[in-house]
């Protein structure tokens, strides 16, 4: 008398495949061995997919792995494996400081994409260091910039 329960896995597989075609992210580490590193709960792009000539906002949230009153934030963008953009700022210019270990971590980085950004595969690496220059965050985001849509009509 076993019940036949469908878990809808075929539909789930289709949704997962669609998600893989969009933005993906992973933690890339790089801190000292044994040092606390941010493991985000959420990484999102707005808009997703990114559009030429529009501002792209990257939101990263999770739990702070460290307490720090300052530090550095670095954003590096690669197109087809080549570095095409680098941005550095004070950590506290990008988020509210001081950071408190165990508290909510919210970071938003925004940048306007050039109108002439070539379509294709991009990778963005966002790293954060505390006031002692110890890396506590490294998130690598992969996304696609599509060809601009053709305009129809006048």
PDB file of C-alpha atoms in Angstrom:
ATOM      1  CA  UNK A   1       0.000   0.000   0.000  1.00  0.00           C
ATOM      2  CA  UNK A   2       2.702   2.500  -0.945  1.00  0.00           C
ATOM      3  CA  UNK A   3       1.486   5.889  -2.103  1.00  0.00           C
ATOM      4  CA  UNK A   4       2.549   7.066  -5.554  1.00  0.00           C
ATOM      5  CA  UNK A   5       3.760  10.602  -4.949  1.00  0.00           C
ATOM      6  CA  UNK A   6       4.965  12.723  -7.856  1.00  0.00           C
ATOM      7  CA  UNK A   7       7.541  15.293  -6.879  1.00  0.00           C
ATOM      8  CA  UNK A   8       7.401  17.156 -10.199  1.00  0.00           C
ATOM      9  CA  UNK A   9      11.126  16.631 -10.745  1.00  0.00           C
ATOM     10  CA  UNK A  10      10.867  16.939 -14.530  1.00  0.00           C
ATOM     11  CA  UNK A  11       9.345  20.398 -14.139  1.00  0.00           C
ATOM     12  CA  UNK A  12      11.950  21.278 -11.514  1.00  0.00           C
ATOM     13  CA  UNK A  13      14.718  20.251 -13.920  1.00  0.00           C
ATOM     14  CA  UNK A  14      13.350  22.576 -16.618  1.00  0.00           C
ATOM     15  CA  UNK A  15      13.227  25.498 -14.158  1.00  0.00           C
ATOM     16  CA  UNK A  16      16.760  24.724 -12.950  1.00  0.00           C
ATOM     17  CA  UNK A  17      18.037  24.643 -16.546  1.00  0.00           C
ATOM     18  CA  UNK A  18      16.449  28.046 -17.210  1.00  0.00           C
ATOM     19  CA  UNK A  19      18.094  29.442 -14.084  1.00  0.00           C
ATOM     20  CA  UNK A  20      21.523  28.176 -15.203  1.00  0.00           C
ATOM     21  CA  UNK A  21      21.239  30.247 -18.394  1.00  0.00           C
ATOM     22  CA  UNK A  22      20.902  33.407 -16.294  1.00  0.00           C
ATOM     23  CA  UNK A  23      23.209  34.781 -13.620  1.00  0.00           C
ATOM     24  CA  UNK A  24      25.187  32.355 -11.455  1.00  0.00           C
ATOM     25  CA  UNK A  25      27.482  33.040  -8.510  1.00  0.00           C
ATOM     26  CA  UNK A  26      29.941  31.314  -6.243  1.00  0.00           C
ATOM     27  CA  UNK A  27      32.148  32.126  -3.279  1.00  0.00           C
ATOM     28  CA  UNK A  28      35.745  32.433  -4.481  1.00  0.00           C
ATOM     29  CA  UNK A  29      37.590  32.630  -1.152  1.00  0.00           C
ATOM     30  CA  UNK A  30      41.130  33.908  -1.246  1.00  0.00           C
ATOM     31  CA  UNK A  31      41.380  34.871   2.412  1.00  0.00           C
ATOM     32  CA  UNK A  32      43.985  33.553   4.841  1.00  0.00           C
ATOM     33  CA  UNK A  33      43.587  29.871   5.819  1.00  0.00           C
ATOM     34  CA  UNK A  34      41.016  29.547   8.582  1.00  0.00           C
ATOM     35  CA  UNK A  35      39.933  33.219   8.344  1.00  0.00           C
ATOM     36  CA  UNK A  36      36.173  33.866   8.408  1.00  0.00           C
ATOM     37  CA  UNK A  37      34.711  34.413   4.924  1.00  0.00           C
ATOM     38  CA  UNK A  38      31.300  35.699   3.896  1.00  0.00           C
ATOM     39  CA  UNK A  39      28.992  32.963   2.646  1.00  0.00           C
ATOM     40  CA  UNK A  40      26.116  34.944   1.075  1.00  0.00           C
ATOM     41  CA  UNK A  41      22.492  33.926   1.471  1.00  0.00           C
ATOM     42  CA  UNK A  42      21.558  35.842  -1.665  1.00  0.00           C
ATOM     43  CA  UNK A  43      23.236  37.418  -4.698  1.00  0.00           C
ATOM     44  CA  UNK A  44      20.997  39.192  -7.217  1.00  0.00           C
ATOM     45  CA  UNK A  45      21.347  41.397 -10.290  1.00  0.00           C
ATOM     46  CA  UNK A  46      18.884  44.109 -11.241  1.00  0.00           C
ATOM     47  CA  UNK A  47      18.021  44.041 -14.034  1.00  0.00           C
ATOM     48  CA  UNK A  48      18.691  40.379 -14.780  1.00  0.00           C
ATOM     49  CA  UNK A  49      19.771  40.040 -17.535  1.00  0.00           C
ATOM     50  CA  UNK A  50      21.825  43.254 -17.668  1.00  0.00           C
ATOM     51  CA  UNK A  51      21.102  45.751 -20.467  1.00  0.00           C
ATOM     52  CA  UNK A  52      23.421  48.043 -22.460  1.00  0.00           C
ATOM     53  CA  UNK A  53      23.403  51.652 -21.289  1.00  0.00           C
ATOM     54  CA  UNK A  54      21.484  50.869 -18.072  1.00  0.00           C
ATOM     55  CA  UNK A  55      22.616  50.761 -14.464  1.00  0.00           C
ATOM     56  CA  UNK A  56      23.339  47.280 -13.157  1.00  0.00           C
ATOM     57  CA  UNK A  57      22.856  46.818  -9.412  1.00  0.00           C
ATOM     58  CA  UNK A  58      24.451  43.837  -7.654  1.00  0.00           C
ATOM     59  CA  UNK A  59      22.990  43.003  -4.248  1.00  0.00           C
ATOM     60  CA  UNK A  60      24.772  40.652  -1.837  1.00  0.00           C
ATOM     61  CA  UNK A  61      23.291  39.721   1.524  1.00  0.00           C
ATOM     62  CA  UNK A  62      24.172  37.327   4.309  1.00  0.00           C
ATOM     63  CA  UNK A  63      25.653  37.375   7.803  1.00  0.00           C
ATOM     64  CA  UNK A  64      28.814  39.383   8.554  1.00  0.00           C
ATOM     65  CA  UNK A  65      31.746  37.021   9.129  1.00  0.00           C
ATOM     66  CA  UNK A  66      33.880  39.739  10.801  1.00  0.00           C
ATOM     67  CA  UNK A  67      33.668  42.918  12.819  1.00  0.00           C
ATOM     68  CA  UNK A  68      35.451  45.851  11.191  1.00  0.00           C
ATOM     69  CA  UNK A  69      35.233  49.621  11.235  1.00  0.00           C
ATOM     70  CA  UNK A  70      36.488  49.982   7.662  1.00  0.00           C
ATOM     71  CA  UNK A  71      38.384  48.390   4.808  1.00  0.00           C
ATOM     72  CA  UNK A  72      38.430  48.220   1.006  1.00  0.00           C
ATOM     73  CA  UNK A  73      35.976  47.020  -1.607  1.00  0.00           C
ATOM     74  CA  UNK A  74      37.143  45.984  -5.068  1.00  0.00           C
ATOM     75  CA  UNK A  75      35.111  45.116  -8.157  1.00  0.00           C
ATOM     76  CA  UNK A  76      36.785  43.533 -11.193  1.00  0.00           C
ATOM     77  CA  UNK A  77      34.869  42.736 -14.399  1.00  0.00           C
ATOM     78  CA  UNK A  78      36.166  40.307 -17.004  1.00  0.00           C
ATOM     79  CA  UNK A  79      34.821  39.912 -20.542  1.00  0.00           C
ATOM     80  CA  UNK A  80      35.718  36.592 -22.167  1.00  0.00           C
ATOM     81  CA  UNK A  81      38.530  36.248 -19.615  1.00  0.00           C
ATOM     82  CA  UNK A  82      40.012  39.734 -20.123  1.00  0.00           C
ATOM     83  CA  UNK A  83      39.875  42.418 -17.428  1.00  0.00           C
ATOM     84  CA  UNK A  84      37.761  45.281 -18.771  1.00  0.00           C
ATOM     85  CA  UNK A  85      36.884  47.213 -15.616  1.00  0.00           C
ATOM     86  CA  UNK A  86      38.229  47.706 -12.077  1.00  0.00           C
ATOM     87  CA  UNK A  87      36.720  49.778  -9.300  1.00  0.00           C
ATOM     88  CA  UNK A  88      37.993  50.280  -5.748  1.00  0.00           C
ATOM     89  CA  UNK A  89      36.478  52.221  -2.875  1.00  0.00           C
ATOM     90  CA  UNK A  90      36.395  52.416   0.873  1.00  0.00           C
ATOM     91  CA  UNK A  91      34.236  49.579   2.206  1.00  0.00           C
ATOM     92  CA  UNK A  92      32.150  52.090   4.171  1.00  0.00           C
ATOM     93  CA  UNK A  93      31.316  54.000   0.960  1.00  0.00           C
ATOM     94  CA  UNK A  94      29.456  50.889  -0.254  1.00  0.00           C
ATOM     95  CA  UNK A  95      27.779  49.827   2.981  1.00  0.00           C
ATOM     96  CA  UNK A  96      27.019  50.928   6.514  1.00  0.00           C
ATOM     97  CA  UNK A  97      29.941  50.638   8.907  1.00  0.00           C
ATOM     98  CA  UNK A  98      31.003  49.416  11.353  1.00  0.00           C
ATOM     99  CA  UNK A  99      30.343  45.805  10.439  1.00  0.00           C
ATOM    100  CA  UNK A 100      29.468  43.620  13.405  1.00  0.00           C
ATOM    101  CA  UNK A 101      30.222  39.898  13.314  1.00  0.00           C
ATOM    102  CA  UNK A 102      26.982  37.896  13.223  1.00  0.00           C
ATOM    103  CA  UNK A 103      24.830  40.870  12.105  1.00  0.00           C
ATOM    104  CA  UNK A 104      23.096  41.245   8.736  1.00  0.00           C
ATOM    105  CA  UNK A 105      25.391  41.935   5.761  1.00  0.00           C
ATOM    106  CA  UNK A 106      23.903  44.062   2.960  1.00  0.00           C
ATOM    107  CA  UNK A 107      25.995  45.315   0.062  1.00  0.00           C
ATOM    108  CA  UNK A 108      24.848  46.978  -3.148  1.00  0.00           C
ATOM    109  CA  UNK A 109      27.248  47.879  -5.947  1.00  0.00           C
ATOM    110  CA  UNK A 110      25.826  49.796  -8.924  1.00  0.00           C
ATOM    111  CA  UNK A 111      27.463  50.668 -12.220  1.00  0.00           C
ATOM    112  CA  UNK A 112      26.116  51.925 -15.519  1.00  0.00           C
ATOM    113  CA  UNK A 113      26.964  49.557 -18.363  1.00  0.00           C
ATOM    114  CA  UNK A 114      28.423  51.253 -21.440  1.00  0.00           C
ATOM    115  CA  UNK A 115      26.076  51.512 -24.419  1.00  0.00           C
ATOM    116  CA  UNK A 116      28.805  49.827 -26.473  1.00  0.00           C
ATOM    117  CA  UNK A 117      29.373  46.917 -24.050  1.00  0.00           C
ATOM    118  CA  UNK A 118      29.880  43.899 -26.297  1.00  0.00           C
ATOM    119  CA  UNK A 119      27.405  41.054 -25.909  1.00  0.00           C
ATOM    120  CA  UNK A 120      28.663  37.830 -24.373  1.00  0.00           C
ATOM    121  CA  UNK A 121      29.846  36.211 -21.166  1.00  0.00           C
ATOM    122  CA  UNK A 122      31.036  38.374 -18.272  1.00  0.00           C
ATOM    123  CA  UNK A 123      32.432  37.612 -14.838  1.00  0.00           C
ATOM    124  CA  UNK A 124      32.426  40.038 -11.945  1.00  0.00           C
ATOM    125  CA  UNK A 125      34.500  39.461  -8.827  1.00  0.00           C
ATOM    126  CA  UNK A 126      33.636  41.500  -5.738  1.00  0.00           C
ATOM    127  CA  UNK A 127      36.121  41.327  -2.873  1.00  0.00           C
ATOM    128  CA  UNK A 128      36.156  42.956   0.533  1.00  0.00           C
ATOM    129  CA  UNK A 129      38.980  43.455   3.029  1.00  0.00           C
ATOM    130  CA  UNK A 130      38.784  44.565   6.648  1.00  0.00           C
ATOM    131  CA  UNK A 131      40.773  47.481   8.100  1.00  0.00           C
ATOM    132  CA  UNK A 132      43.792  45.155   8.483  1.00  0.00           C
ATOM    133  CA  UNK A 133      43.702  44.298   4.731  1.00  0.00           C
ATOM    134  CA  UNK A 134      42.499  40.743   5.461  1.00  0.00           C
ATOM    135  CA  UNK A 135      40.079  39.469   2.798  1.00  0.00           C
ATOM    136  CA  UNK A 136      36.719  38.405   4.242  1.00  0.00           C
ATOM    137  CA  UNK A 137      34.593  38.400   1.096  1.00  0.00           C
ATOM    138  CA  UNK A 138      34.994  37.153  -2.452  1.00  0.00           C
ATOM    139  CA  UNK A 139      31.968  36.564  -4.658  1.00  0.00           C
ATOM    140  CA  UNK A 140      32.298  35.689  -8.354  1.00  0.00           C
ATOM    141  CA  UNK A 141      29.251  36.383 -10.515  1.00  0.00           C
ATOM    142  CA  UNK A 142      28.833  35.107 -14.080  1.00  0.00           C
ATOM    143  CA  UNK A 143      26.270  36.722 -16.379  1.00  0.00           C
ATOM    144  CA  UNK A 144      25.465  37.365 -20.025  1.00  0.00           C
ATOM    145  CA  UNK A 145      24.928  40.688 -21.771  1.00  0.00           C
ATOM    146  CA  UNK A 146      22.656  40.055 -24.744  1.00  0.00           C
ATOM    147  CA  UNK A 147      22.565  41.901 -28.041  1.00  0.00           C
ATOM    148  CA  UNK A 148      20.466  45.069 -27.839  1.00  0.00           C
ATOM    149  CA  UNK A 149      16.893  44.461 -28.927  1.00  0.00           C
ATOM    150  CA  UNK A 150      16.010  45.773 -32.368  1.00  0.00           C
ATOM    151  CA  UNK A 151      13.653  48.740 -32.336  1.00  0.00           C
ATOM    152  CA  UNK A 152      10.377  48.332 -34.152  1.00  0.00           C
ATOM    153  CA  UNK A 153       8.448  51.294 -35.485  1.00  0.00           C
ATOM    154  CA  UNK A 154       9.277  54.995 -35.543  1.00  0.00           C
TER     155      UNK A 154
END
